[in-house]
Structures are given as structure tokens and as C-alpha cells.
Amino acid sequence: MIFQNDKDVFNVLFEAVSEGVIVVDKTQHIVAANKSAESMFGYNHNELINKHLDTLIPKQYKAGHGAHVEGFMKRQKKRQMGQGRDLYGACKNGSTFPVEAGLNPLHINGEDYIMALVIDISVRKKQEQELQALNNELEQKVADRTAQLSATVTELKIANQKRDVEIQKRIEAQNKISDALKKEKELNELKTKFLSLVSHEFKTPLSGILTSAMLLSKYKLTEQQERRDKHIKTITDKVHYLNNILNDFLSIEKLETGKVSYKYANFMLTKVVDEVVYNANMLLKEGQTIKYPENIDGLALHQDEKIVELALSNLVHNAIKYSPEHSEIIIDISQDNSTTTFKVTDKGIGIPEKDQKQIFNRYFRSENALLIQGTGIGLNIVKSHLNNLGGTIHFKSAENKGSTFTIKLPNKAN
């Protein structure tokens, strides 16, 4: 069997990963597991080999689990396991614990396997429960204090109408307390979303990197260079994606603390458009094209060039990501005496009407985009920068018909 013959390769790869790695064959029997997985589930070295995958599934979740695995084997498409559901693993001693698992299909020497990257999220679940408990406590405080203040206001009105001024002060104090508690609750909810976002968005590309790194070691012949290049590109793309996420998080921190400094200068719009289109061409799906204006050679702008490029790139990259193959993305640019206008139009999935009010909120993602990779912070960053530059951004969108995003910037910095 391939996993036994290449034992040295797997030992190096498996033991370098802090998460649990489990590989099963098409009969759902375990053919490889690293030390992290054995320790996580409470087994000794090699105790898991040849055991059925059901060994690691709690009894109450075993029904139908085999059918799910068989369906995944047929589809052969990597994904996160248990989307929208809580998953649990079963230890050797009978105890259970919450997990996250990413599934990756493998096809080696004519045989199909599944590699699962398993993470014990007990600590995170505990933190989420603590945050939820805190939110519940805050809500109760709001309710208690509102009831207390309402009772006090009623008593004061009945006792003496001359105390209206004092009552008004108490009402204002009540509102301030409610607002403060509401903001604290929102902050805790943002922390919960952030923890979940970081866990998911980092785990998925890391799983892809691990899979490609493992498969690279299988292609040792000269004529297999094309396959090696394919996996090297996967690793490179995933690293770039992680780097972009980190840059977005750093941008948020700078915007919130006011540490952003803008560098205003004159520049030609053709320079920015050429750079944006050149980078976007590397992301195009099969048959996708970008149509951009060719009559803007004489248009110039006095703004922060890098921020203008960042904003336009974000809109073009979103148009590519949320549009189907063989579709056209259109960039339109116009300028009058005071304002430069950028428009990016696509024929993609569009934004549901009920989600449109929240599209610029941090971490928000439309319900029809949840299965597409993304963090929900790009448009929030763009809007913040444009506000600082005296500009605006708005959009028109219809679900399953496409979207048009419009940026307006003053020709000269304020």
C-alpha cells in the first residue's frame, strides 16, 4: 500500500503538523494518522491503523455518516466538513470533544483516499460560550436597569410633576447606559465572529498547502514536472491569499487607531488601470474578460495613488470572484471639472435585496456568497479609505443579474 511504502515521507509531513491528520481509504478504514491525531483521540502509536472511521465518531452521530463519506468520495472536491453544524470526535475512553475538519480528496496510484485535517476547538468553544454568557448577562443588565429606571420615572411622575427636569436627566442616563451596554455586546459579538473567521479562513488554505506539499513528494520523475508545477502554484496562491488576509487585518487596525497617513500626488489614471488589469488577468476564470477604457490617456488625478489602486482592485477582484466563467467585467472611468468616477460592472450572482444595507459592514457576507472564499472586510476597508479621501462608494445590484459599484473621488485632495 502506498502509505506503508512511503512511510518516511508521511512521517516527516504528518509530524510537522500540529493539527490531527487522518487518511482513510474508500472503505473508510484508517490507513494513516499522525501523532497529533493519536494524542487528540487518546490512542497509542499505530493503534488507529486499519480501524474503521466510525471508531472516532460518537454513537449519536454515526447514523448516515458512512453515506456522507461515500458521497464525498464520488464528488472528489475539497471542502469543510459539517458546514453549519457542530462536529464532535470520540476519544478511546468514551469521552467526546468538539472539532473542525477539512476534507481533501487524494488519488494516488489508482486508489482514492480522503485526508482529514482535524482541529480540537474545545478552547474556542469554551470562549464562545463565555462570550455568549457575557452577552446574556449584559442583556439582563439592560433589562433590569431599564425596568428599575422605568419604575423610578413612573414614581417620580406620580409624586410630583415639578420633578420633570430630574426625570429627564434619569432618562438620559438610562439611554447612555443602554447605549454603552449595547456597544459592549456588539464588541463581544465581533470578537466571536473574528475568532470563527480567522479559524476558517486560515485553516482552508493551510489544508490545501499541506495536501500539495504531500503530493509534490510523489512526482519524482522528470516528465512529471507539469504536475509539480501545478502543486507549487497551489502553494504559492494559498500563501498569497493568507498574506492578503493579514494585510487586511493590519489595514483595519491602522484605520481604527488613526495611524493611516496618505501620500497625495499627481498621477495618470492609465497607470493605475494598467496595474489593476494586469494583476486581475491572473485571477480570471475560464472565458472571463475585462473591458476597460482606452481613451483616458489625458486624465490625471491628485490623490493617494496606492489607495485608489487598492479600491479599484477590490471591486475588480470581487467582480471576477462572484461572476461565472465566460462573462465580461466592465470598467468605466469618467471625469468632470471636480470629480473622477470609477464604475465596475459584472453579471455575477448579485446581492440579495435584504443584505444590501449591510454590505459595507465589517465581516458581513451575503447569504448567497457564504460558500465562496472571503473575509467580508474588503469593502469595509475601501469605504473607510474613501471617506478619509473625501470620496464615496455606492452600488446597484440584483440577485442573479449582477452588480455595478461606483466610486467618486474629488480630483484634488481636500
Tab-separated table of C-alpha atoms in Angstrom:
chain	number	residue	atom	x	y	z
A	1	MET	CA	0.000	0.000	0.000
A	2	ILE	CA	1.300	3.472	-0.883
A	3	PHE	CA	1.045	4.779	2.682
A	4	GLN	CA	3.266	1.992	4.022
A	5	ASN	CA	5.829	2.211	1.202
A	6	ASP	CA	6.263	5.969	1.599
A	7	LYS	CA	6.298	5.857	5.379
A	8	ASP	CA	9.304	8.169	5.734
A	9	VAL	CA	7.679	10.885	3.632
A	10	PHE	CA	4.471	10.694	5.618
A	11	ASN	CA	6.294	10.743	8.958
A	12	VAL	CA	8.029	13.992	8.050
A	13	LEU	CA	4.853	15.599	6.708
A	14	PHE	CA	2.447	14.338	9.356
A	15	GLU	CA	4.558	15.049	12.391
A	16	ALA	CA	5.278	18.608	11.221
A	17	VAL	CA	1.580	19.463	11.586
A	18	SER	CA	0.184	20.422	14.979
A	19	GLU	CA	-3.368	19.519	13.903
A	20	GLY	CA	-4.535	15.957	13.644
A	21	VAL	CA	-4.165	14.354	10.196
A	22	ILE	CA	-6.144	11.195	9.374
A	23	VAL	CA	-6.212	9.409	5.998
A	24	VAL	CA	-8.892	6.816	5.123
A	25	ASP	CA	-9.331	4.592	2.069
A	26	LYS	CA	-12.522	4.118	0.078
A	27	THR	CA	-13.764	1.508	2.585
A	28	GLN	CA	-13.477	4.189	5.320
A	29	HIS	CA	-10.655	2.372	7.113
A	30	ILE	CA	-7.820	4.446	8.573
A	31	VAL	CA	-4.535	3.961	6.706
A	32	ALA	CA	-2.504	6.785	8.285
A	33	ALA	CA	-2.669	9.051	11.339
A	34	ASN	CA	-0.112	11.425	12.823
A	35	LYS	CA	0.860	11.732	16.486
A	36	SER	CA	-1.354	14.792	16.934
A	37	ALA	CA	-4.407	12.779	15.844
A	38	GLU	CA	-3.499	9.806	18.058
A	39	SER	CA	-2.985	12.092	21.059
A	40	MET	CA	-6.186	14.036	20.307
A	41	PHE	CA	-8.307	10.864	20.308
A	42	GLY	CA	-6.360	9.157	23.138
A	43	TYR	CA	-4.741	6.313	21.176
A	44	ASN	CA	-1.212	4.947	21.287
A	45	HIS	CA	1.141	4.789	18.297
A	46	ASN	CA	-0.403	2.951	15.303
A	47	GLU	CA	-3.465	1.879	17.323
A	48	LEU	CA	-5.742	3.627	14.831
A	49	ILE	CA	-4.358	1.910	11.716
A	50	ASN	CA	-6.936	-0.360	9.976
A	51	LYS	CA	-9.720	0.768	12.337
A	52	HIS	CA	-12.971	1.927	10.726
A	53	LEU	CA	-13.531	5.687	10.725
A	54	ASP	CA	-16.686	5.142	12.840
A	55	THR	CA	-14.312	4.444	15.749
A	56	LEU	CA	-13.758	8.198	16.015
A	57	ILE	CA	-17.438	9.188	15.625
A	58	PRO	CA	-19.722	9.459	18.705
A	59	LYS	CA	-22.578	6.929	18.662
A	60	GLN	CA	-25.299	9.539	18.211
A	61	TYR	CA	-23.647	10.828	15.019
A	62	LYS	CA	-22.810	7.503	13.318
A	63	ALA	CA	-26.148	7.073	11.533
A	64	GLY	CA	-25.753	8.250	7.955
A	65	HIS	CA	-22.096	9.231	8.403
A	66	GLY	CA	-20.906	6.470	6.062
A	67	ALA	CA	-23.224	7.713	3.310
A	68	HIS	CA	-21.811	11.236	3.688
A	69	VAL	CA	-18.254	9.924	3.249
A	70	GLU	CA	-19.229	7.840	0.188
A	71	GLY	CA	-20.877	10.883	-1.367
A	72	PHE	CA	-17.757	12.942	-0.773
A	73	MET	CA	-15.603	10.242	-2.404
A	74	LYS	CA	-17.780	10.462	-5.511
A	75	ARG	CA	-17.699	14.254	-5.733
A	76	GLN	CA	-13.912	14.441	-5.142
A	77	LYS	CA	-13.977	18.107	-4.132
A	78	LYS	CA	-12.196	19.539	-1.087
A	79	ARG	CA	-14.466	21.213	1.451
A	80	GLN	CA	-15.022	21.998	5.096
A	81	MET	CA	-16.823	19.166	6.874
A	82	GLY	CA	-20.138	19.782	8.650
A	83	GLN	CA	-20.815	23.230	7.201
A	84	GLY	CA	-23.184	24.999	9.620
A	85	ARG	CA	-23.245	22.085	12.098
A	86	ASP	CA	-21.343	21.249	15.274
A	87	LEU	CA	-18.971	18.282	14.881
A	88	TYR	CA	-17.666	16.038	17.655
A	89	GLY	CA	-14.976	13.387	17.912
A	90	ALA	CA	-14.989	10.291	20.157
A	91	CYS	CA	-11.954	9.501	22.326
A	92	LYS	CA	-10.795	5.988	23.144
A	93	ASN	CA	-12.030	6.432	26.726
A	94	GLY	CA	-15.559	7.220	25.508
A	95	SER	CA	-15.452	10.990	26.029
A	96	THR	CA	-16.285	13.414	23.205
A	97	PHE	CA	-14.930	16.822	22.189
A	98	PRO	CA	-15.824	19.471	19.552
A	99	VAL	CA	-13.776	19.514	16.341
A	100	GLU	CA	-13.418	21.222	12.979
A	101	ALA	CA	-12.441	19.108	9.987
A	102	GLY	CA	-11.347	19.951	6.449
A	103	LEU	CA	-11.636	17.150	3.863
A	104	ASN	CA	-9.273	16.740	0.895
A	105	PRO	CA	-9.601	14.008	-1.770
A	106	LEU	CA	-6.415	12.194	-2.807
A	107	HIS	CA	-5.877	9.979	-5.859
A	108	ILE	CA	-2.611	8.102	-5.638
A	109	ASN	CA	-1.521	5.151	-7.805
A	110	GLY	CA	-5.071	4.495	-8.955
A	111	GLU	CA	-6.545	4.459	-5.431
A	112	ASP	CA	-8.875	7.049	-3.845
A	113	TYR	CA	-8.289	8.343	-0.315
A	114	ILE	CA	-9.568	11.124	1.898
A	115	MET	CA	-7.277	13.197	4.103
A	116	ALA	CA	-8.963	14.961	7.036
A	117	LEU	CA	-7.286	17.847	8.866
A	118	VAL	CA	-8.827	17.761	12.362
A	119	ILE	CA	-8.634	20.602	14.909
A	120	ASP	CA	-9.693	20.335	18.560
A	121	ILE	CA	-11.749	23.500	19.162
A	122	SER	CA	-12.612	22.830	22.804
A	123	VAL	CA	-10.870	26.034	23.938
A	124	ARG	CA	-12.578	28.145	21.285
A	125	LYS	CA	-15.987	26.636	22.071
A	126	LYS	CA	-15.432	27.445	25.725
A	127	GLN	CA	-14.522	31.044	24.796
A	128	GLU	CA	-17.632	31.344	22.634
A	129	GLN	CA	-19.781	30.007	25.471
A	130	GLU	CA	-18.197	32.503	27.865
A	131	LEU	CA	-18.834	35.330	25.386
A	132	GLN	CA	-22.443	34.187	24.962
A	133	ALA	CA	-22.881	34.045	28.718
A	134	LEU	CA	-21.472	37.567	28.960
A	135	ASN	CA	-23.887	38.756	26.256
A	136	ASN	CA	-26.805	37.187	28.131
A	137	GLU	CA	-25.642	38.872	31.321
A	138	LEU	CA	-25.390	42.216	29.547
A	139	GLU	CA	-28.889	41.821	28.131
A	140	GLN	CA	-30.222	41.022	31.572
A	141	LYS	CA	-28.459	44.092	32.980
A	142	VAL	CA	-30.079	46.227	30.306
A	143	ALA	CA	-33.488	44.731	31.090
A	144	ASP	CA	-33.033	45.089	34.865
A	145	ARG	CA	-31.754	48.640	34.689
A	146	THR	CA	-34.438	49.637	32.206
A	147	ALA	CA	-37.111	48.194	34.480
A	148	GLN	CA	-35.608	49.930	37.532
A	149	LEU	CA	-35.335	53.282	35.795
A	150	SER	CA	-38.826	52.967	34.288
A	151	ALA	CA	-40.244	52.277	37.735
A	152	THR	CA	-38.362	55.248	39.154
A	153	VAL	CA	-39.600	57.525	36.366
A	154	THR	CA	-43.197	56.427	36.951
A	155	GLU	CA	-42.930	57.048	40.695
A	156	LEU	CA	-41.428	60.467	40.156
A	157	LYS	CA	-44.181	61.491	37.723
A	158	ILE	CA	-46.897	60.405	40.134
A	159	ALA	CA	-45.181	62.044	43.135
A	160	ASN	CA	-44.569	65.438	41.657
A	161	GLN	CA	-44.765	66.823	38.134
A	162	LYS	CA	-42.306	69.519	39.163
A	163	ARG	CA	-39.512	66.992	39.014
A	164	ASP	CA	-39.624	66.778	35.194
A	165	VAL	CA	-36.091	68.064	34.919
A	166	GLU	CA	-34.762	65.328	37.191
A	167	ILE	CA	-36.775	62.722	35.317
A	168	GLN	CA	-35.290	63.880	32.038
A	169	LYS	CA	-31.812	63.510	33.480
A	170	ARG	CA	-32.611	59.998	34.599
A	171	ILE	CA	-33.969	59.109	31.144
A	172	GLU	CA	-30.799	60.430	29.550
A	173	ALA	CA	-28.723	58.400	31.999
A	174	GLN	CA	-30.775	55.313	31.140
A	175	ASN	CA	-30.169	55.840	27.426
A	176	LYS	CA	-26.450	56.294	27.973
A	177	ILE	CA	-26.261	53.081	29.988
A	178	SER	CA	-28.255	51.188	27.348
A	179	ASP	CA	-26.041	52.515	24.548
A	180	ALA	CA	-22.868	51.605	26.437
A	181	LEU	CA	-24.072	48.073	27.139
A	182	LYS	CA	-25.228	47.664	23.532
A	183	LYS	CA	-21.809	48.719	22.240
A	184	GLU	CA	-20.101	46.304	24.624
A	185	LYS	CA	-22.349	43.480	23.410
A	186	GLU	CA	-21.607	44.329	19.767
A	187	LEU	CA	-17.886	44.273	20.543
A	188	ASN	CA	-18.168	40.803	22.065
A	189	GLU	CA	-20.094	39.593	19.019
A	190	LEU	CA	-17.384	40.998	16.749
A	191	LYS	CA	-14.752	39.121	18.766
A	192	THR	CA	-16.710	35.876	18.313
A	193	LYS	CA	-17.024	36.456	14.559
A	194	PHE	CA	-13.327	37.283	14.353
A	195	LEU	CA	-12.305	34.055	16.110
A	196	SER	CA	-14.504	31.986	13.794
A	197	LEU	CA	-13.341	33.868	10.697
A	198	VAL	CA	-9.630	33.504	11.452
A	199	SER	CA	-10.026	29.801	12.232
A	200	HIS	CA	-11.895	29.047	8.986
A	201	GLU	CA	-10.058	31.352	6.560
A	202	PHE	CA	-6.606	30.211	7.718
A	203	LYS	CA	-7.440	26.502	8.060
A	204	THR	CA	-8.734	26.039	4.494
A	205	PRO	CA	-5.624	27.340	2.637
A	206	LEU	CA	-3.319	25.606	5.126
A	207	SER	CA	-5.074	22.327	4.342
A	208	GLY	CA	-4.501	22.954	0.621
A	209	ILE	CA	-0.820	23.749	1.219
A	210	LEU	CA	-0.372	20.536	3.213
A	211	THR	CA	-2.072	18.450	0.522
A	212	SER	CA	0.025	19.939	-2.300
A	213	ALA	CA	3.241	19.585	-0.275
A	214	MET	CA	2.473	15.910	0.319
A	215	LEU	CA	1.667	15.248	-3.345
A	216	LEU	CA	4.846	17.031	-4.512
A	217	SER	CA	6.909	14.250	-2.988
A	218	LYS	CA	5.090	11.697	-5.184
A	219	TYR	CA	6.131	13.224	-8.501
A	220	LYS	CA	9.843	12.489	-8.744
A	221	LEU	CA	10.183	11.788	-12.474
A	222	THR	CA	11.300	14.451	-14.978
A	223	GLU	CA	8.190	14.011	-17.111
A	224	GLN	CA	6.038	14.811	-14.048
A	225	GLN	CA	7.242	18.446	-13.886
A	226	GLU	CA	3.838	19.741	-15.035
A	227	ARG	CA	2.171	18.114	-12.019
A	228	ARG	CA	4.854	19.503	-9.711
A	229	ASP	CA	4.322	22.987	-11.143
A	230	LYS	CA	0.572	22.663	-10.559
A	231	HIS	CA	1.050	21.955	-6.835
A	232	ILE	CA	3.757	24.618	-6.486
A	233	LYS	CA	1.290	27.145	-7.946
A	234	THR	CA	-1.380	25.993	-5.475
A	235	ILE	CA	1.021	26.549	-2.572
A	236	THR	CA	2.026	29.983	-3.931
A	237	ASP	CA	-1.599	31.075	-4.434
A	238	LYS	CA	-2.582	29.955	-0.931
A	239	VAL	CA	0.373	31.819	0.619
A	240	HIS	CA	-0.595	34.988	-1.316
A	241	TYR	CA	-4.170	34.593	-0.081
A	242	LEU	CA	-3.034	34.310	3.547
A	243	ASN	CA	-0.752	37.332	3.075
A	244	ASN	CA	-3.687	39.377	1.738
A	245	ILE	CA	-5.815	38.427	4.758
A	246	LEU	CA	-3.056	39.582	7.113
A	247	ASN	CA	-2.706	42.865	5.193
A	248	ASP	CA	-6.469	43.437	5.512
A	249	PHE	CA	-6.339	42.890	9.267
A	250	LEU	CA	-3.399	45.326	9.546
A	251	SER	CA	-5.325	47.895	7.486
A	252	ILE	CA	-8.301	47.644	9.869
A	253	GLU	CA	-6.033	48.185	12.878
A	254	LYS	CA	-4.435	51.274	11.283
A	255	LEU	CA	-7.808	52.729	10.281
A	256	GLU	CA	-9.253	52.233	13.771
A	257	THR	CA	-6.268	53.795	15.536
A	258	GLY	CA	-5.936	56.658	13.069
A	259	LYS	CA	-2.418	55.628	12.087
A	260	VAL	CA	-3.077	55.826	8.337
A	261	SER	CA	-1.091	58.539	6.552
A	262	TYR	CA	-1.999	59.352	2.953
A	263	LYS	CA	0.523	60.379	0.289
A	264	TYR	CA	-1.105	62.763	-2.156
A	265	ALA	CA	0.433	63.269	-5.595
A	266	ASN	CA	-0.498	63.779	-9.244
A	267	PHE	CA	-0.685	60.591	-11.349
A	268	MET	CA	-2.153	59.443	-14.658
A	269	LEU	CA	-5.209	57.183	-14.456
A	270	THR	CA	-3.855	54.913	-17.198
A	271	LYS	CA	-1.047	53.871	-14.828
A	272	VAL	CA	-3.487	52.693	-12.146
A	273	VAL	CA	-5.850	50.983	-14.603
A	274	ASP	CA	-2.991	49.117	-16.342
A	275	GLU	CA	-1.687	47.840	-12.985
A	276	VAL	CA	-5.138	46.747	-11.792
A	277	VAL	CA	-5.982	44.957	-15.049
A	278	TYR	CA	-2.558	43.278	-15.259
A	279	ASN	CA	-2.918	41.774	-11.749
A	280	ALA	CA	-6.587	40.884	-12.319
A	281	ASN	CA	-5.802	38.953	-15.512
A	282	MET	CA	-4.003	36.340	-13.402
A	283	LEU	CA	-7.238	35.712	-11.451
A	284	LEU	CA	-9.658	35.387	-14.385
A	285	LYS	CA	-11.770	32.250	-14.637
A	286	GLU	CA	-12.028	30.380	-17.936
A	287	GLY	CA	-13.515	32.595	-20.626
A	288	GLN	CA	-13.740	35.716	-18.440
A	289	THR	CA	-12.634	39.051	-19.965
A	290	ILE	CA	-12.108	42.593	-18.685
A	291	LYS	CA	-13.250	45.548	-20.774
A	292	TYR	CA	-11.615	48.826	-19.770
A	293	PRO	CA	-11.477	52.337	-21.299
A	294	GLU	CA	-8.694	53.127	-23.743
A	295	ASN	CA	-9.428	56.846	-24.125
A	296	ILE	CA	-8.215	58.053	-20.713
A	297	ASP	CA	-4.619	58.916	-21.613
A	298	GLY	CA	-5.158	62.578	-20.735
A	299	LEU	CA	-6.915	62.020	-17.384
A	300	ALA	CA	-4.938	62.742	-14.207
A	301	LEU	CA	-5.824	62.765	-10.510
A	302	HIS	CA	-4.313	64.340	-7.378
A	303	GLN	CA	-4.953	61.720	-4.689
A	304	ASP	CA	-3.212	58.829	-2.897
A	305	GLU	CA	-2.363	56.578	-5.861
A	306	LYS	CA	-1.971	53.377	-3.818
A	307	ILE	CA	-5.373	53.789	-2.145
A	308	VAL	CA	-7.083	54.467	-5.487
A	309	GLU	CA	-5.426	51.304	-6.880
A	310	LEU	CA	-6.467	49.309	-3.783
A	311	ALA	CA	-10.108	50.421	-4.075
A	312	LEU	CA	-10.362	49.701	-7.820
A	313	SER	CA	-8.572	46.337	-7.414
A	314	ASN	CA	-11.005	45.279	-4.702
A	315	LEU	CA	-14.030	45.955	-6.918
A	316	VAL	CA	-12.493	44.193	-9.952
A	317	HIS	CA	-11.371	41.162	-7.914
A	318	ASN	CA	-14.856	40.862	-6.372
A	319	ALA	CA	-16.414	41.051	-9.849
A	320	ILE	CA	-14.174	38.187	-11.006
A	321	LYS	CA	-14.795	36.095	-7.888
A	322	TYR	CA	-18.591	36.422	-7.920
A	323	SER	CA	-19.069	36.135	-11.716
A	324	PRO	CA	-19.378	32.915	-13.740
A	325	GLU	CA	-16.986	31.682	-16.403
A	326	HIS	CA	-17.268	33.216	-19.901
A	327	SER	CA	-18.558	36.525	-18.551
A	328	GLU	CA	-17.393	40.119	-19.010
A	329	ILE	CA	-16.310	42.607	-16.337
A	330	ILE	CA	-16.581	46.245	-17.450
A	331	ILE	CA	-14.505	49.124	-16.040
A	332	ASP	CA	-15.747	52.611	-16.888
A	333	ILE	CA	-13.984	55.874	-15.940
A	334	SER	CA	-15.188	59.457	-16.426
A	335	GLN	CA	-14.068	62.858	-15.164
A	336	ASP	CA	-15.507	66.370	-14.977
A	337	ASN	CA	-14.052	69.564	-13.524
A	338	SER	CA	-14.380	68.415	-9.917
A	339	THR	CA	-14.909	64.651	-9.745
A	340	THR	CA	-13.470	61.406	-11.100
A	341	THR	CA	-15.892	58.470	-11.312
A	342	PHE	CA	-14.967	54.761	-11.474
A	343	LYS	CA	-17.604	52.119	-12.280
A	344	VAL	CA	-17.144	48.328	-12.204
A	345	THR	CA	-19.982	46.234	-13.640
A	346	ASP	CA	-20.383	42.456	-13.650
A	347	LYS	CA	-23.014	39.837	-14.495
A	348	GLY	CA	-22.418	37.788	-11.352
A	349	ILE	CA	-24.518	36.438	-8.506
A	350	GLY	CA	-25.570	39.887	-7.312
A	351	ILE	CA	-26.513	40.911	-3.768
A	352	PRO	CA	-29.897	39.901	-2.271
A	353	GLU	CA	-32.010	42.980	-1.530
A	354	LYS	CA	-32.317	42.130	2.160
A	355	ASP	CA	-28.495	42.053	2.510
A	356	GLN	CA	-27.719	45.271	0.663
A	357	LYS	CA	-27.927	47.566	3.708
A	358	GLN	CA	-25.174	45.601	5.454
A	359	ILE	CA	-22.771	45.037	2.559
A	360	PHE	CA	-20.201	47.571	3.858
A	361	ASN	CA	-20.332	46.248	7.460
A	362	ARG	CA	-17.164	44.551	8.670
A	363	TYR	CA	-17.216	40.713	8.478
A	364	PHE	CA	-20.647	40.722	6.775
A	365	ARG	CA	-21.130	38.358	3.847
A	366	SER	CA	-24.294	37.897	1.743
A	367	GLU	CA	-26.104	34.601	2.224
A	368	ASN	CA	-25.535	33.669	-1.443
A	369	ALA	CA	-21.746	34.154	-1.050
A	370	LEU	CA	-21.127	32.097	2.091
A	371	LEU	CA	-19.663	29.144	0.179
A	372	ILE	CA	-17.232	31.400	-1.748
A	373	GLN	CA	-13.916	32.126	-0.035
A	374	GLY	CA	-13.744	35.595	1.525
A	375	THR	CA	-13.443	37.554	4.788
A	376	GLY	CA	-16.135	40.228	4.472
A	377	ILE	CA	-13.726	43.077	5.290
A	378	GLY	CA	-12.527	44.294	1.872
A	379	LEU	CA	-15.431	46.646	1.106
A	380	ASN	CA	-15.373	47.939	4.684
A	381	ILE	CA	-11.699	48.920	4.277
A	382	VAL	CA	-12.348	50.532	0.867
A	383	LYS	CA	-15.268	52.605	2.202
A	384	SER	CA	-13.208	53.794	5.194
A	385	HIS	CA	-10.307	54.910	2.974
A	386	LEU	CA	-12.644	56.669	0.512
A	387	ASN	CA	-14.358	58.546	3.350
A	388	ASN	CA	-10.942	59.752	4.521
A	389	LEU	CA	-10.102	60.917	0.976
A	390	GLY	CA	-13.392	62.816	0.638
A	391	GLY	CA	-14.858	60.231	-1.724
A	392	THR	CA	-17.918	57.967	-1.798
A	393	ILE	CA	-18.856	54.446	-2.865
A	394	HIS	CA	-22.298	53.093	-3.694
A	395	PHE	CA	-23.778	50.272	-5.762
A	396	LYS	CA	-26.783	48.898	-7.625
A	397	SER	CA	-27.337	45.150	-7.606
A	398	ALA	CA	-29.916	42.490	-8.389
A	399	GLU	CA	-29.609	38.865	-7.339
A	400	ASN	CA	-28.520	36.558	-10.193
A	401	LYS	CA	-28.228	39.560	-12.560
A	402	GLY	CA	-25.065	41.331	-11.423
A	403	SER	CA	-23.800	44.468	-9.720
A	404	THR	CA	-22.384	47.905	-10.527
A	405	PHE	CA	-20.148	49.551	-7.915
A	406	THR	CA	-19.405	53.276	-8.304
A	407	ILE	CA	-16.554	55.233	-6.689
A	408	LYS	CA	-16.487	59.034	-6.779
A	409	LEU	CA	-13.361	60.968	-5.772
A	410	PRO	CA	-12.586	64.690	-5.848
A	411	ASN	CA	-9.943	65.449	-8.472
A	412	LYS	CA	-7.797	67.099	-5.808
A	413	ALA	CA	-7.236	66.085	-2.188
A	414	ASN	CA	-9.112	68.200	0.364
